[in-house]
Amino acid sequence: MAGVRLENVTKRFGNTDVIRNIELDVADGEFLVFVGPSGCGKSTMLRLIAGLEEATSGKIWIDDREVTHLPPAKRGVSMVFQSYALYPHMDAYKNIAFGLQTSGASDDSVDQRVRRVAGMLQIDDLLHRKPRELSGGQRQRVAIARAIVREPQVFLFDEPLSNLDAALRAQTRLEIARLHDELKATMIYVTHDQLEAMTLADRIVLLNSGRIEQAGKPTELYRRPATRFAAEFMGSPKMNILPVNVEGGQAVLPSDERVPLATQHTGPADLGVRPENISLAAAGEPGSLRARVLHVEELGESRIIHASLADRTSLAVRYPADAPTPKKGEDIALRLDSDHLHLFGRDGARIG
Amino acid sequence: MLKERSISSERKRAAWLFLAPMLAVLVLVAAWPLVRTFYFSLTNATLVDMGRYSFVGLSNYLAYDNGRWYGVLTDPQWLASLRNTLIFAVVSVSLETILGVLIAVLLNASFPGRGMLRAAMLVPWAIPTVVSAKMWGWMLNDQFGVVNDALMKLGLIAEPVAWLADPTLSLISVILVDVWKTTPFVALLALAALQMVPKDCYEAARVDGIHPVKVFFQVTLPLIAPALAVAVVFRLLDAMRMFDLVYVMTGTTDSTMTLSVFARQELVDFQDVGYGSAASTLVFFIIALLTALYVMSVRLDLDGRRQ
Amino acid sequence: MKRVLAGTGLTVACIALAFFLLFPLYYAVLTSLKSGSELFRVDYWPTDIDLSSYVRIWQEQPFARNILNSIFVATCVVALSLALALTAAYALGRVQFRGRKFLLYTILGVSMFPQVAVLSGLFEVIRTLGLYNNLGGLILSYMIFTLPFTVWVLTTFMRDLPVEIEEAAIMDGLSPFVIVTRIFMPLMGPAMVATGLLAFIAAWNEFLFALTFTLSNEQRTVPVAIALITGASEYELPWGNIMAASVIVTVPLIALVLIFQRRLVAGLTAGAVKG
């Protein structure tokens, strides 16, 4: 079993607490993604697990062994870096094999393992090339191969797709998912891209300023975000947030329009609704909101209508591509799907 | 119970291990001998038997006995060496800096043959000091030297000049050779500094129609001044401890003797380890003093700017 | 009109400069091609080519041996300096520890030592180690001026190597020694060539220690040998021989410097400008 456990881990740089009292359990074989805006501490988390940074306080376990004070080499982990970090003066084969060779493994066994991993990543015919003779995607695969060949208990990925172009990113994402299925290993992955998080993760850990904002399955974070921050981070385009005053089971907008809600709460709050949960209504329909079209974005498979409400707040609405679209400047009415509304208190926490 | 050894302290331990060999050598070759030289300066040891000596306190430096002053600090030859060294250092470095900057400005412009000229500049620097000394010694030879011959043919002098024998001229000759040898080095440094100056400064000045000489003094010089200052200080310190050139060109002649030549003469030729060590220590302290002054002035400058 | 004046002024300046720089060497070569009474006559152009000076220097002293000594000493100095400095540079350039800055500046300070200041102390050390009149004594004592700038320049270059490669190597389980020798050293090629060359030239040219710590002609290095070439009488220096020896020693050095001029200038200016 190669689970990872963090117990009350804190990391301080100088006078700032970058990571605060994190408690986390990663199951064996799980694909866990750390996601969050820049500066939230996700890379630091990874480096703490790797052993490249030392925790100021707290304990870290890998596979039921406490590794808090062990150097990376003794933790049974491998890491794939954002910039690949290949040794420039060695060819791909040597890059992958070097760690094994210096640890005293026999030449034959090293060769066997290198070639097997190269086959897995389809870089067999690139093994004699130096990093500067390889494309970005190829270098990434060599970096991954180098990580795999050590047969670690935990794989760590530090934003490995950031330096690839969009098409390559999508393809490599699939390959990483495939690798996970094949190797069935514990993988901890860091990214700032919520789409990567959604598609790859078994479980997502959303970090904000060194604390866990929310941890759970991708669908959980998407459908039931625990805080306004989580709600706005996941999903693209972002969830629309409207400041409202709740009274008598209705959300009252600054424009005095009302939206029915199923909640006990009264008082000021933030109403969240995703673009795909808003639809066009007939003018004057009860419970609908008046809006004026600002701009229409054509995505091919759908459209995004940016509209402004009576009180000038703007909304994004996802609209099917094959229906007649309102034009810029047109007045429309919007209906919010009451099954998919989110209510957040002014402190950010979820109410309903 | 597992002893808690943090990763960073392991790394620091490894670092010191890596440093140890180099530090050991430096201690053996620099630190220890320096201390030992200080120590010897307080004794009356001789070269023949360095093990047998007695303490004489500071009398190698300064002592009063029977109405007369003794010690290196009152030794007229040492004082002459101090004077020679200072003159040499100040004049040499000034000339090298001025000429170096001028040459750098020349080389900064692009013209055909610039690469070859730059390569030619490295020649004096590449020639070993001893060889330069000998070459120039031959050229400045009073009877058969080419310099005297050329000057007489050009009608600038009437009879051969004793470049290396005359007290004043010998110092001038040494300065001349040092300038010949080191100006290229200063010029290359100045050139590097010049090339780091952004071109738009010059272009802005040109558009404004400012006279090139003014541009040089008010734009170029201030911009390369920091790098130049470092070079000047290093050169000064180098010049203050100069030995090779003077020794090979003029031997231990009084008129050109530098502090280092004096110290070595006492030590090796006169075998007076105590006295010679005192002279050596004094050289060290003079250089250390100058270095400290420089460092302090840099710090003051930074502090001043910060305020 | 101004431009033409400036142009010709430039050309004159260049020619004057080139002349000033190269004439001494030219004249030395000229002198070396003369012998006997011809030396007492000043010529500006070669008249006869007489190579007898070049033959005599080998005969009248162990000049070949001197050259070999210099080569041996300089090579060993380069190897030893680079080896010691490389590992030290890793510690100084990539590990944070207390006293690091102080150490760096102290090492730089050592390069400011006047050689005389350590002469008596070093003399004692060399004699105690039995290295007097021995090339080993020179190799050891030259460390005092090669180590400081070698450490300084290599530290600067080490510092600039990317962090991720080192971290990847750590993750790969490589020990610091392997990281320095198998990963970093290959990447430091240019820096090592530049400092190696500078160390070689410094060791080759060194005079004071070579003069003081060796005694017999067989143990002498080239600078001392040339400085001490004597003639039949005290006042009659064999200038032809001296110039021939000078030329023999200088031409390879100049060739070396010209070939590597870019690297050398980079190394020199890196030390001064960056420091």
Short mmCIF file of N, CA and C in Angstrom, two decimals, chain C residues 34-88:
data_model
loop_
_atom_site.label_atom_id
_atom_site.label_comp_id
_atom_site.label_asym_id
_atom_site.label_seq_id
_atom_site.Cartn_x
_atom_site.Cartn_y
_atom_site.Cartn_z
N LYS C 34 70.17 37.52 -34.65
CA LYS C 34 71.52 38.02 -34.84
C LYS C 34 72.43 37.31 -33.86
N SER C 35 73.70 37.49 -34.02
CA SER C 35 74.60 37.02 -32.96
C SER C 35 75.92 37.75 -33.07
N GLY C 36 76.69 37.57 -32.04
CA GLY C 36 78.04 38.13 -32.04
C GLY C 36 78.04 39.65 -32.14
N SER C 37 78.88 40.15 -33.01
CA SER C 37 79.07 41.59 -33.06
C SER C 37 77.89 42.31 -33.71
N GLU C 38 77.08 41.56 -34.44
CA GLU C 38 75.91 42.19 -35.05
C GLU C 38 75.00 42.79 -34.00
N LEU C 39 75.03 42.18 -32.78
CA LEU C 39 74.15 42.66 -31.74
C LEU C 39 74.47 44.09 -31.34
N PHE C 40 75.71 44.51 -31.60
CA PHE C 40 76.09 45.83 -31.16
C PHE C 40 75.72 46.90 -32.16
N ARG C 41 75.01 46.47 -33.19
CA ARG C 41 74.60 47.42 -34.20
C ARG C 41 73.08 47.44 -34.21
N VAL C 42 72.52 48.66 -34.27
CA VAL C 42 71.06 48.75 -34.24
C VAL C 42 70.49 48.65 -35.65
N ASP C 43 69.65 47.68 -35.88
CA ASP C 43 68.98 47.56 -37.18
C ASP C 43 67.47 47.57 -36.97
N TYR C 44 66.76 48.14 -37.91
CA TYR C 44 65.30 48.14 -37.81
C TYR C 44 64.67 47.08 -38.67
N TRP C 45 65.44 46.54 -39.57
CA TRP C 45 64.92 45.49 -40.46
C TRP C 45 65.87 44.32 -40.39
N PRO C 46 65.36 43.11 -40.68
CA PRO C 46 66.28 41.97 -40.65
C PRO C 46 67.33 42.09 -41.75
N THR C 47 68.57 41.83 -41.42
CA THR C 47 69.63 41.86 -42.43
C THR C 47 70.00 40.44 -42.81
N ASP C 48 70.65 39.74 -41.90
CA ASP C 48 70.90 38.32 -42.16
C ASP C 48 70.09 37.52 -41.17
N ILE C 49 69.74 36.36 -41.54
CA ILE C 49 69.05 35.49 -40.58
C ILE C 49 70.07 34.52 -40.03
N ASP C 50 70.36 34.72 -38.72
CA ASP C 50 71.36 33.87 -38.09
C ASP C 50 70.69 33.13 -36.93
N LEU C 51 70.58 31.85 -37.05
CA LEU C 51 69.84 31.12 -36.03
C LEU C 51 70.73 30.58 -34.92
N SER C 52 71.96 31.01 -34.87
CA SER C 52 72.85 30.39 -33.89
C SER C 52 72.43 30.65 -32.46
N SER C 53 71.78 31.79 -32.20
CA SER C 53 71.31 32.03 -30.84
C SER C 53 70.35 30.93 -30.41
N TYR C 54 69.46 30.56 -31.34
CA TYR C 54 68.49 29.53 -31.01
C TYR C 54 69.14 28.21 -30.69
N VAL C 55 70.29 27.97 -31.30
CA VAL C 55 70.98 26.72 -31.02
C VAL C 55 71.68 26.81 -29.67
N ARG C 56 72.28 27.98 -29.41
CA ARG C 56 73.12 28.09 -28.21
C ARG C 56 72.34 27.97 -26.92
N ILE C 57 71.10 28.52 -26.90
CA ILE C 57 70.42 28.48 -25.59
C ILE C 57 70.22 27.07 -25.11
N TRP C 58 69.94 26.15 -26.03
CA TRP C 58 69.75 24.78 -25.59
C TRP C 58 71.04 24.20 -25.04
N GLN C 59 72.13 24.66 -25.58
CA GLN C 59 73.41 24.08 -25.18
C GLN C 59 73.93 24.67 -23.88
N GLU C 60 73.78 26.00 -23.75
CA GLU C 60 74.48 26.64 -22.64
C GLU C 60 73.75 26.52 -21.32
N GLN C 61 72.50 26.11 -21.33
CA GLN C 61 71.84 25.82 -20.06
C GLN C 61 70.74 24.80 -20.33
N PRO C 62 70.24 24.19 -19.27
CA PRO C 62 69.21 23.16 -19.46
C PRO C 62 67.86 23.77 -19.82
N PHE C 63 67.80 24.50 -20.92
CA PHE C 63 66.58 25.23 -21.26
C PHE C 63 65.42 24.29 -21.54
N ALA C 64 65.75 23.18 -22.19
CA ALA C 64 64.68 22.22 -22.47
C ALA C 64 64.08 21.74 -21.16
N ARG C 65 64.96 21.47 -20.22
CA ARG C 65 64.48 21.03 -18.92
C ARG C 65 63.62 22.11 -18.26
N ASN C 66 64.06 23.36 -18.40
CA ASN C 66 63.30 24.47 -17.82
C ASN C 66 61.91 24.52 -18.40
N ILE C 67 61.82 24.36 -19.72
CA ILE C 67 60.50 24.42 -20.36
C ILE C 67 59.63 23.28 -19.86
N LEU C 68 60.23 22.09 -19.78
CA LEU C 68 59.45 20.96 -19.28
C LEU C 68 58.98 21.21 -17.85
N ASN C 69 59.86 21.79 -17.05
CA ASN C 69 59.47 22.10 -15.68
C ASN C 69 58.26 23.02 -15.66
N SER C 70 58.34 24.07 -16.48
CA SER C 70 57.21 25.01 -16.50
C SER C 70 55.93 24.32 -16.93
N ILE C 71 56.03 23.49 -17.97
CA ILE C 71 54.83 22.79 -18.45
C ILE C 71 54.27 21.90 -17.35
N PHE C 72 55.17 21.18 -16.69
CA PHE C 72 54.72 20.27 -15.64
C PHE C 72 54.02 21.04 -14.52
N VAL C 73 54.70 22.08 -14.04
CA VAL C 73 54.13 22.85 -12.94
C VAL C 73 52.78 23.45 -13.33
N ALA C 74 52.75 24.10 -14.48
CA ALA C 74 51.52 24.78 -14.88
C ALA C 74 50.37 23.79 -15.03
N THR C 75 50.63 22.64 -15.65
CA THR C 75 49.58 21.64 -15.84
C THR C 75 49.06 21.14 -14.50
N CYS C 76 49.98 20.80 -13.60
CA CYS C 76 49.55 20.30 -12.30
C CYS C 76 48.77 21.35 -11.55
N VAL C 77 49.22 22.60 -11.65
CA VAL C 77 48.52 23.68 -10.97
C VAL C 77 47.09 23.78 -11.48
N VAL C 78 46.91 23.70 -12.80
CA VAL C 78 45.57 23.78 -13.38
C VAL C 78 44.71 22.65 -12.88
N ALA C 79 45.25 21.42 -12.94
CA ALA C 79 44.46 20.26 -12.53
C ALA C 79 44.06 20.38 -11.07
N LEU C 80 45.03 20.69 -10.22
CA LEU C 80 44.75 20.77 -8.79
C LEU C 80 43.76 21.90 -8.47
N SER C 81 43.99 23.07 -9.06
CA SER C 81 43.08 24.21 -8.80
C SER C 81 41.66 23.86 -9.20
N LEU C 82 41.50 23.32 -10.41
CA LEU C 82 40.15 23.03 -10.87
C LEU C 82 39.48 21.99 -9.98
N ALA C 83 40.24 20.96 -9.60
CA ALA C 83 39.64 19.93 -8.77
C ALA C 83 39.17 20.50 -7.44
N LEU C 84 40.05 21.24 -6.77
CA LEU C 84 39.68 21.80 -5.47
C LEU C 84 38.56 22.81 -5.61
N ALA C 85 38.67 23.65 -6.64
CA ALA C 85 37.70 24.74 -6.77
C ALA C 85 36.32 24.24 -7.18
N LEU C 86 36.26 23.17 -7.97
CA LEU C 86 34.96 22.70 -8.46
C LEU C 86 34.07 22.26 -7.31
N THR C 87 34.61 21.41 -6.43
CA THR C 87 33.78 20.97 -5.31
C THR C 87 33.47 22.13 -4.39
N ALA C 88 34.46 23.00 -4.16
CA ALA C 88 34.20 24.16 -3.30
C ALA C 88 33.12 25.04 -3.90
#
